[in-house]
GROMACS .gro file of C-alpha atoms in nm:
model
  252
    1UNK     CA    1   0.628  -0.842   1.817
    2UNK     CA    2   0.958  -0.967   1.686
    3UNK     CA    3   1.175  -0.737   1.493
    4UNK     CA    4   1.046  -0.764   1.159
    5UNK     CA    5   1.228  -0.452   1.013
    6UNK     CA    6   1.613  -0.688   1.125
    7UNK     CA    7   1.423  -0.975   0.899
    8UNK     CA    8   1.341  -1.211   1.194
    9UNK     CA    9   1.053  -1.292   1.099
   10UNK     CA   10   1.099  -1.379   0.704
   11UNK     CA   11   1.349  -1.543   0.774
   12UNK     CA   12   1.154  -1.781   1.016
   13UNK     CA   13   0.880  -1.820   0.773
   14UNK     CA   14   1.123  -1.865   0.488
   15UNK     CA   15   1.368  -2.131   0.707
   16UNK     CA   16   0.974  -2.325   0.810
   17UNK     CA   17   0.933  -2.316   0.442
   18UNK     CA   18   1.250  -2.476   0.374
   19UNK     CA   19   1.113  -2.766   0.601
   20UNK     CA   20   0.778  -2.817   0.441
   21UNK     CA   21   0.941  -2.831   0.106
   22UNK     CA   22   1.218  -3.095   0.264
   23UNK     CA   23   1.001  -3.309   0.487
   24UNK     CA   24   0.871  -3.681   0.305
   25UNK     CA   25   0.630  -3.776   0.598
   26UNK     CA   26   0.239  -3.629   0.499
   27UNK     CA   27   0.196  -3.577   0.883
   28UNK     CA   28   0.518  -3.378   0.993
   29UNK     CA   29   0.441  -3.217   0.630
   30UNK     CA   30   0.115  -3.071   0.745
   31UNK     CA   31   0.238  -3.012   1.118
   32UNK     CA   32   0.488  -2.783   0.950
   33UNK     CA   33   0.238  -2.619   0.762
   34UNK     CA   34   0.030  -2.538   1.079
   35UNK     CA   35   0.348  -2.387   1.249
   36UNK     CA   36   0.381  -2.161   0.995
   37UNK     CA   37   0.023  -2.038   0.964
   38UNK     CA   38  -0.005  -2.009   1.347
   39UNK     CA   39   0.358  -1.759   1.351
   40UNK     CA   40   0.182  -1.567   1.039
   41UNK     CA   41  -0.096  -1.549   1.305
   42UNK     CA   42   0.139  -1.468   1.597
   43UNK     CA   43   0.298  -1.145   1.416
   44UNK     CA   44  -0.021  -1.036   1.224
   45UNK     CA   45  -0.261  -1.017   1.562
   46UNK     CA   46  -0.301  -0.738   1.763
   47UNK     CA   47  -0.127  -0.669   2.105
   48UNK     CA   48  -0.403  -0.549   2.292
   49UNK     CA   49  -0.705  -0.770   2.240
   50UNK     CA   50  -0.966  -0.437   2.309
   51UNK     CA   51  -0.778  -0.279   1.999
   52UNK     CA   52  -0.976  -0.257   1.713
   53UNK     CA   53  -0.956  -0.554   1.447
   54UNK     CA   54  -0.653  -0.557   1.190
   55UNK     CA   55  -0.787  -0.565   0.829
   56UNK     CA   56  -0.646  -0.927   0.835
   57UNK     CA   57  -0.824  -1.045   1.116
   58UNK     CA   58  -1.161  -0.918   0.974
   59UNK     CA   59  -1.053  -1.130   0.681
   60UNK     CA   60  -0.872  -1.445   0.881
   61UNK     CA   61  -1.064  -1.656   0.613
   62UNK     CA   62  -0.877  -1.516   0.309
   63UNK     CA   63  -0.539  -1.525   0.487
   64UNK     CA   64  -0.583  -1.901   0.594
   65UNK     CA   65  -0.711  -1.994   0.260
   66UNK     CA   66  -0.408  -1.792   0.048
   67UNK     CA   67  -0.109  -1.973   0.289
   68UNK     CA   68  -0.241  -2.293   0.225
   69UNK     CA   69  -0.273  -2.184  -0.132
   70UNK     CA   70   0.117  -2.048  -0.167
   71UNK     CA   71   0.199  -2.385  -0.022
   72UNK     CA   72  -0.001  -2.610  -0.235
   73UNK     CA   73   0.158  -2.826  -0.460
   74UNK     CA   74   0.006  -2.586  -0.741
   75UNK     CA   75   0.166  -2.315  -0.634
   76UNK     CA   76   0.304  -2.003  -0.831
   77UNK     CA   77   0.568  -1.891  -0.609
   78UNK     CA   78   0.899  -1.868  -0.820
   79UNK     CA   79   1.210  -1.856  -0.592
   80UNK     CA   80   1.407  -1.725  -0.901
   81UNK     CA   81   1.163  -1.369  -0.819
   82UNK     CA   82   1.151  -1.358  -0.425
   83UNK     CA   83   1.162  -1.525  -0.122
   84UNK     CA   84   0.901  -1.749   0.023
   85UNK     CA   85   0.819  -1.500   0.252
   86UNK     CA   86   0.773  -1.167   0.028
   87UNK     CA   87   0.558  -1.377  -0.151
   88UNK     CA   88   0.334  -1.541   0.062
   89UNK     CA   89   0.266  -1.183   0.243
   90UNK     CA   90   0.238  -0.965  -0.074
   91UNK     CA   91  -0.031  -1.276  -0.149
   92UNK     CA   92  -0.200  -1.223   0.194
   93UNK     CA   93  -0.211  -0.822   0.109
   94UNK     CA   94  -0.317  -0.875  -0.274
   95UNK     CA   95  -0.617  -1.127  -0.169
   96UNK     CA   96  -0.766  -0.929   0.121
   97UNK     CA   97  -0.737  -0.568  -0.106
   98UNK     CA   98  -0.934  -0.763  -0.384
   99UNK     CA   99  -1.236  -0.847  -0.092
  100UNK     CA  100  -1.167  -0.517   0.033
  101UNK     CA  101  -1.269  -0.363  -0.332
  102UNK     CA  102  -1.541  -0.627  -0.369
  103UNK     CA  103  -1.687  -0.532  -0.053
  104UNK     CA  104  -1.664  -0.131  -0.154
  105UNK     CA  105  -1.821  -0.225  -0.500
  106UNK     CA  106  -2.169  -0.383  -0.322
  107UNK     CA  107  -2.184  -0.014  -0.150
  108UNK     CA  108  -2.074   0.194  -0.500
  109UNK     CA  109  -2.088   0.018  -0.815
  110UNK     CA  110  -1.876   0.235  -0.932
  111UNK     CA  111  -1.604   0.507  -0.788
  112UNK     CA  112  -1.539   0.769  -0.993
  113UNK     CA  113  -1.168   0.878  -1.055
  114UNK     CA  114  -1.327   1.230  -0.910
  115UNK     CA  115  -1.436   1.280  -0.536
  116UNK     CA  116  -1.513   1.519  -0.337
  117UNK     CA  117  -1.296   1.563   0.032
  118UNK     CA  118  -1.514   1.661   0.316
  119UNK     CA  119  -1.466   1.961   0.268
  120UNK     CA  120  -1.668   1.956  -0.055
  121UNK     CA  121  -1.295   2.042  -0.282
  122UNK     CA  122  -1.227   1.823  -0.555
  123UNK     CA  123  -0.964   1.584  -0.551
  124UNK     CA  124  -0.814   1.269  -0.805
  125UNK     CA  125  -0.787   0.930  -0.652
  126UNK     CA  126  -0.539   0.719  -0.873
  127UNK     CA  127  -0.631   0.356  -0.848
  128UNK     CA  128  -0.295   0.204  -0.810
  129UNK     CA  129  -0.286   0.427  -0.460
  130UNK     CA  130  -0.281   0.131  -0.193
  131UNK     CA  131  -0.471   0.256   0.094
  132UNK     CA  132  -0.678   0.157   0.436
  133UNK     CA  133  -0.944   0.190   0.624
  134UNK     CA  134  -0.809   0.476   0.877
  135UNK     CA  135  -1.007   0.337   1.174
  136UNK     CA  136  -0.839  -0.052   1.161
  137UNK     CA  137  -0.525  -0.099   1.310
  138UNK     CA  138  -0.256  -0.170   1.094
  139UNK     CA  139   0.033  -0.420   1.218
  140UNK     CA  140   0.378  -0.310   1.191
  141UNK     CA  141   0.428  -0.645   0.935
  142UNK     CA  142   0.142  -0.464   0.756
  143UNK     CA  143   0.326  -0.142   0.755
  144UNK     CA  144   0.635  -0.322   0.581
  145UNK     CA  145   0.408  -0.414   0.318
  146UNK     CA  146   0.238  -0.115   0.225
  147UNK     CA  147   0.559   0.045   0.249
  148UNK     CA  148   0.657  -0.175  -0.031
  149UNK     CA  149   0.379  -0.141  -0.267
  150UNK     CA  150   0.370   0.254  -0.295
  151UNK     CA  151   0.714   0.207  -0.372
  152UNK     CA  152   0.627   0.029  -0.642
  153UNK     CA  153   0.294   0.263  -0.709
  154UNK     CA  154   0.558   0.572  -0.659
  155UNK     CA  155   0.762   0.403  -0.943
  156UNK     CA  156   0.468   0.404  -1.204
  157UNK     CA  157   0.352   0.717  -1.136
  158UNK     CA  158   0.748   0.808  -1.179
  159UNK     CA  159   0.742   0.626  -1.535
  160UNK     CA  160   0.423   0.778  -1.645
  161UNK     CA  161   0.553   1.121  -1.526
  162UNK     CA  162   0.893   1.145  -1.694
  163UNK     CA  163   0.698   1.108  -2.009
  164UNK     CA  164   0.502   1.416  -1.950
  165UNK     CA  165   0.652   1.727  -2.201
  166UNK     CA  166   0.362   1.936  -2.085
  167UNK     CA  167   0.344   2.154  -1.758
  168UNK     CA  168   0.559   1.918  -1.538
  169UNK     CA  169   0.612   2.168  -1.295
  170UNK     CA  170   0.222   2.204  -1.238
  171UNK     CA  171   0.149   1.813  -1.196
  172UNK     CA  172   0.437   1.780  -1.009
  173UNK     CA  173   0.273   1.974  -0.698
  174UNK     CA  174  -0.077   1.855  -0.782
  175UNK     CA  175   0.030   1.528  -0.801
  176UNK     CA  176   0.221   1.571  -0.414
  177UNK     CA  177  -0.078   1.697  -0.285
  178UNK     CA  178  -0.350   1.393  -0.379
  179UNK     CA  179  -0.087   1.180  -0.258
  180UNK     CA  180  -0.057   1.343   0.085
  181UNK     CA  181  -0.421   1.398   0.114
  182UNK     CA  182  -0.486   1.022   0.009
  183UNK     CA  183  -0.277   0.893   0.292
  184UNK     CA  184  -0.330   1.147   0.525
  185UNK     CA  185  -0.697   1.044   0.451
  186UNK     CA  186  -0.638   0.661   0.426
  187UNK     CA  187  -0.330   0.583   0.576
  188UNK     CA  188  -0.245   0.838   0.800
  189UNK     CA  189  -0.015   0.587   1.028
  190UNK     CA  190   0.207   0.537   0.728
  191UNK     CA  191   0.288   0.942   0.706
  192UNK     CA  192   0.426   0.874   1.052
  193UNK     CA  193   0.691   0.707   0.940
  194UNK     CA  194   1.041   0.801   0.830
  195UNK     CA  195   1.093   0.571   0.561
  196UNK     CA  196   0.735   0.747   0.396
  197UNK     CA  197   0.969   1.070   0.397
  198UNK     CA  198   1.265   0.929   0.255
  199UNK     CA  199   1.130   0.728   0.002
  200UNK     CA  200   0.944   1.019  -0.151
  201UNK     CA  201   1.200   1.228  -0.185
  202UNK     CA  202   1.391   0.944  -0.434
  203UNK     CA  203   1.124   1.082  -0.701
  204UNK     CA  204   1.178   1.341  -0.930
  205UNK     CA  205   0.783   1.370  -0.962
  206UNK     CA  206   0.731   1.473  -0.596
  207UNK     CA  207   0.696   1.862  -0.602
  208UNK     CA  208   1.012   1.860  -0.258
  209UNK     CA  209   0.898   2.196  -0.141
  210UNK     CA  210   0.516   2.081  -0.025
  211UNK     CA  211   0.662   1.738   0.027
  212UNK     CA  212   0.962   1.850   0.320
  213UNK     CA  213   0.672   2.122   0.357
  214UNK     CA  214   0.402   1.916   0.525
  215UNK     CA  215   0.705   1.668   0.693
  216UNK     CA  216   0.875   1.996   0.901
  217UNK     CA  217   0.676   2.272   0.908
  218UNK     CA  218   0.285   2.222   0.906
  219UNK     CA  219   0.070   1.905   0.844
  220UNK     CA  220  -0.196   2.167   0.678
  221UNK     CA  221  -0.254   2.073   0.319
  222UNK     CA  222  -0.278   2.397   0.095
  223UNK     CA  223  -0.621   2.387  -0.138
  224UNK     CA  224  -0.611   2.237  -0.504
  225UNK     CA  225  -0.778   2.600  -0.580
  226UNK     CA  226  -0.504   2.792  -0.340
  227UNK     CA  227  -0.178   2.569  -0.581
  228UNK     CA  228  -0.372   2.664  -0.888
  229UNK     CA  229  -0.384   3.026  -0.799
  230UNK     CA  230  -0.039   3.058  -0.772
  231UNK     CA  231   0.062   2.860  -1.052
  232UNK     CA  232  -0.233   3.106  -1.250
  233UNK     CA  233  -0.387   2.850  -1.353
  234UNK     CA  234  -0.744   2.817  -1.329
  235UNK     CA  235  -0.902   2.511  -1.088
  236UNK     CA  236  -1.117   2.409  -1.410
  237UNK     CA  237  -0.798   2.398  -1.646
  238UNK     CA  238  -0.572   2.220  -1.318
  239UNK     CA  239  -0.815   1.981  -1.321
  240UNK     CA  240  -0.873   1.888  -1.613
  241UNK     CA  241  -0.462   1.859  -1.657
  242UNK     CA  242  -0.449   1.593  -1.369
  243UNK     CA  243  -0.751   1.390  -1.482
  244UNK     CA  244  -0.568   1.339  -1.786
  245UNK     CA  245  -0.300   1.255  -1.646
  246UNK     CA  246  -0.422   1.003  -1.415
  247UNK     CA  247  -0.579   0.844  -1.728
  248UNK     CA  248  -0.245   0.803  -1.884
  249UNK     CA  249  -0.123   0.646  -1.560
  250UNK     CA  250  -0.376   0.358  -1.616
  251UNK     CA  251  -0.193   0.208  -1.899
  252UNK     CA  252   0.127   0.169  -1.683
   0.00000   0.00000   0.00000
């Protein structure tokens, strides 16, 4: 795979783009088109064919059907906002998340803001928390992406936290553990990665001690009952706190 992290590969898209948008002839028009779908293909696919299938392969419908969309004549992309290619890919990512909840809504109708880990211990699953199926391969250009959106999930939560006047310090580290558990759980590749580590630490609303914590010394999440004990707080009163919380974050 090309070097998508030294921009290789948006800029190809966004330089084919450039083309399509240039080119008079209907024919060379669509030929362009198709040479830009096939090198979305070329750097989305996997690189060993008995890997298993990459969430956008299992949905190569959607991602067909949203490039020709972005390059319709309709089209909502606003250069003043982004480039061509943050665009079309954040489209790719938004369309196949929407089947992905679709397709979890036929098995739930609904998911409750509560679960249960499998260890039968409560924990609070924020909606706005991007996340994967664990078992599918995820693509490095997929990596980029999701990279991208919980920074702009981290930035919410960071909004909706600074306005907080009530036990900060508390929903600070309960708020660092769902979020380590959810991609630990979810989207354990991403935890893998440096830029996961440096990003969180950015936020004032990361509790730093369990955050550096799980990074350097043990990958071991301590128990929602275990924080609450030591905060003396009691697991019924810590979680109500957090529900509430993540209520309040709905509205941002």
């Amino acid at each position: 795979m090309q070097n998508i992290h030294g921009n290789l590969f948006y800029k190809k898209i966004n330089n084919l783009y450039a083309q399509i948008i240039a080119e008079k002839n209907p024919q060379d028009k669509r030929n362009l088109e198709q040479k830009l779908i096939v090198e979305v293909w070329n750097q989305t696919k996997r690189k060993n064919k008995n890997a298993p299938e990459t969430e956008w392969e299992l949905h190569a419908d959607i991602v067909t059907a949203t490039i020709k969309k972005c390059l319709a004549p309709d089209s909502k992309f606003d250069r003043t906002k982004s480039t061509f290619s943050q665009y079309l890919l954040k489209s790719i990512k938004k369309n196949i998340n929407k089947a992905i909840k679709n397709e979890n809504k036929k098995k739930s109708k609904d998911t409750p803001l509560e679960q249960q880990n499998d260890n039968g211990e409560s924990y609070f699953l924020p909606d706005i928390i991007t996340h994967t199926n664990p078992e599918i391969m995820i693509t490095e250009i997929q990596k980029v992406l999701m990279i991208e959106e919980l920074r702009d999930d981290f930035n919410k939560i960071e909004n909706a936290f600074l306005q907080e006047k009530e036990n900060q310090a508390a929903k600070s580290t309960f708020i660092t553990r769902d979020i380590i558990y959810i991609l630990k759980k979810q989207a354990s590749d991403l935890l893998k990665d440096e830029k996961i580590f440096l990003l969180g630490n950015k936020y004032s609303f990361l509790e730093k001690k369990l955050w550096n914590n799980y990074f350097f010394v043990s990958d071991e999440l301590p128990t929602q009952e275990l924080l609450a004990a030591s905060m003396g707080i009691k697991k019924s009163n810590a979680s109500k706190m957090i529900s509430r919380f993540y209520q309040r974050l709905k509205n941002f």
